[in-house]
Amino acid sequence: MADWIYILNPLRDVLDQEPCDKEKILGLAEEDPEAEFWLSRRNRMVPGDRVWFFFTSPDAAVAAVGEVDEEPRLDSEAGDGSYLVPVTLLTEATKALYRAPVGRDELGLGQVRSVQKVKPAALPLLLERAGL
């Protein structure tokens, strides 16, 4: 199993035509936790991997987590070579992270890409804050 950081910029990223901010993802986790997220490239995600959602603003922090349901697949509707990955948001862990997010400094993130692996030193803190 691998752990991934997925970067969301609420000023740019949308889900169901709404800004993809912490409140939107928390609401999904509580009401409809199965979602698909866009990837610019396939990555090597497999079922069971965790996806930690890092919100770039207003406070740069991880405030949600989900589990990969299926390997990423080509987004045939987009026609641009992008992928979709089905993820189930973990409701209780997302609630815990929403209340006590893990900040950028705590994660030791340098340059931020759309998706990257969690640094091994940051994983224990993420798991603790999420109650996992």
C-alpha positions as a printed NumPy array, in Angstrom:
array([[  0.   ,   0.   ,   0.   ],
       [  1.19 ,   3.496,  -0.852],
       [  0.203,   6.898,   0.477],
       [ -0.262,   9.815,  -1.911],
       [ -0.644,  13.569,  -1.471],
       [ -3.275,  14.963,  -3.86 ],
       [ -3.084,  18.743,  -4.258],
       [ -6.363,  20.684,  -4.453],
       [ -6.445,  24.403,  -5.165],
       [ -9.952,  25.618,  -4.2  ],
       [ -9.434,  28.702,  -6.369],
       [ -8.877,  26.558,  -9.466],
       [-10.18 ,  23.015,  -8.905],
       [-13.896,  22.249,  -9.038],
       [-16.057,  19.228,  -8.322],
       [-19.67 ,  19.257,  -9.498],
       [-19.166,  22.875, -10.602],
       [-18.291,  23.984,  -7.059],
       [-14.915,  24.99 ,  -5.614],
       [-13.144,  21.941,  -4.26 ],
       [-12.465,  23.276,  -0.79 ],
       [-12.301,  21.593,   2.615],
       [-16.03 ,  22.099,   3.23 ],
       [-16.972,  20.522,  -0.114],
       [-14.84 ,  17.443,   0.507],
       [-16.078,  17.119,   4.103],
       [-19.667,  17.264,   2.829],
       [-18.926,  14.543,   0.28 ],
       [-17.274,  12.388,   2.935],
       [-20.413,  12.633,   5.053],
       [-23.06 ,  12.34 ,   2.325],
       [-21.609,  10.686,  -0.797],
       [-18.066,   9.47 ,  -0.134],
       [-17.463,   7.766,  -3.501],
       [-15.921,  10.191,  -5.993],
       [-13.591,  10.313,  -8.977],
       [-10.577,  12.595,  -9.029],
       [ -8.662,  13.837, -12.058],
       [ -5.039,  12.921, -12.696],
       [ -2.788,  14.459, -15.342],
       [ -0.938,  11.144, -15.575],
       [ -1.732,   7.599, -14.54 ],
       [  0.544,   7.289, -11.485],
       [  0.919,   3.86 ,  -9.938],
       [ -2.049,   3.941,  -7.627],
       [ -3.652,   0.615,  -6.777],
       [ -6.745,  -0.333,  -4.785],
       [ -6.142,   0.145,  -1.074],
       [ -3.689,   3.037,  -1.473],
       [ -4.531,   6.115,   0.591],
       [ -4.981,   9.575,  -0.911],
       [ -4.368,  12.51 ,   1.445],
       [ -5.997,  15.718,   0.172],
       [ -3.807,  18.794,   0.554],
       [ -5.703,  22.084,   0.166],
       [ -3.546,  24.991,  -1.005],
       [ -5.734,  27.736,   0.481],
       [ -6.8  ,  29.455,   2.579],
       [ -4.48 ,  27.45 ,   4.869],
       [ -2.117,  25.001,   3.15 ],
       [ -2.858,  21.69 ,   4.861],
       [ -4.059,  18.099,   4.528],
       [ -7.668,  18.064,   5.671],
       [ -9.177,  14.896,   4.111],
       [ -8.266,  11.325,   3.245],
       [ -9.665,   8.591,   1.045],
       [ -8.875,   5.134,  -0.224],
       [ -8.298,   4.202,  -3.867],
       [-11.036,   1.85 ,  -5.101],
       [ -9.678,   1.025,  -8.575],
       [ -6.553,   1.718, -10.6  ],
       [ -6.654,   5.014, -12.518],
       [ -8.298,   4.75 , -15.925],
       [ -8.118,   6.925, -19.031],
       [-10.723,   9.707, -19.006],
       [-12.261,   9.   , -22.413],
       [-14.586,  12.013, -22.184],
       [-11.756,  14.517, -21.678],
       [ -9.822,  13.406, -24.739],
       [ -6.605,  14.935, -23.406],
       [ -4.855,  11.819, -22.088],
       [ -5.861,  12.506, -18.483],
       [ -7.019,   9.877, -16.011],
       [ -9.667,   9.409, -13.346],
       [ -9.126,   7.55 , -10.095],
       [-12.114,   6.315,  -8.064],
       [-11.664,   7.112,  -4.371],
       [-13.874,   6.543,  -1.337],
       [-13.442,   9.309,   1.213],
       [-12.961,   7.995,   4.755],
       [-15.659,   9.826,   6.691],
       [-14.404,   9.687,  10.277],
       [-10.758,  10.217,   9.313],
       [-11.742,  13.185,   7.127],
       [-13.754,  14.691,   9.992],
       [-10.715,  14.327,  12.263],
       [ -8.401,  15.961,   9.712],
       [-10.903,  18.742,   9.08 ],
       [-10.805,  19.567,  12.813],
       [ -7.007,  19.209,  13.069],
       [ -5.398,  19.55 ,   9.614],
       [ -1.75 ,  18.747,   8.988],
       [  0.041,  21.88 ,   7.746],
       [  2.564,  22.198,   4.964],
       [  5.468,  22.722,   7.38 ],
       [  4.512,  19.63 ,   9.367],
       [  4.512,  17.578,   6.151],
       [  7.912,  18.816,   5.036],
       [  6.58 ,  19.548,   1.553],
       [  8.913,  21.327,  -0.826],
       [  7.754,  22.007,  -4.353],
       [  4.153,  20.929,  -4.682],
       [  3.022,  18.82 ,  -7.639],
       [ -0.506,  17.668,  -8.407],
       [  0.118,  14.189,  -6.958],
       [  3.143,  12.902,  -5.101],
       [  4.046,  10.225,  -2.6  ],
       [  3.845,  11.034,   1.104],
       [  7.26 ,  11.433,   2.681],
       [  7.837,   8.534,   5.102],
       [  8.581,  10.937,   7.99 ],
       [  5.164,  12.613,   7.559],
       [  3.057,   9.436,   7.517],
       [  2.911,   8.826,  11.299],
       [  1.601,  12.366,  11.88 ],
       [ -1.029,  12.023,   9.132],
       [ -2.213,   8.692,  10.537],
       [ -2.352,  10.093,  14.074],
       [ -4.362,  13.206,  13.119],
       [ -6.744,  11.089,  11.026],
       [ -7.232,   8.594,  13.848],
       [ -6.053,   5.7  ,  11.673]])
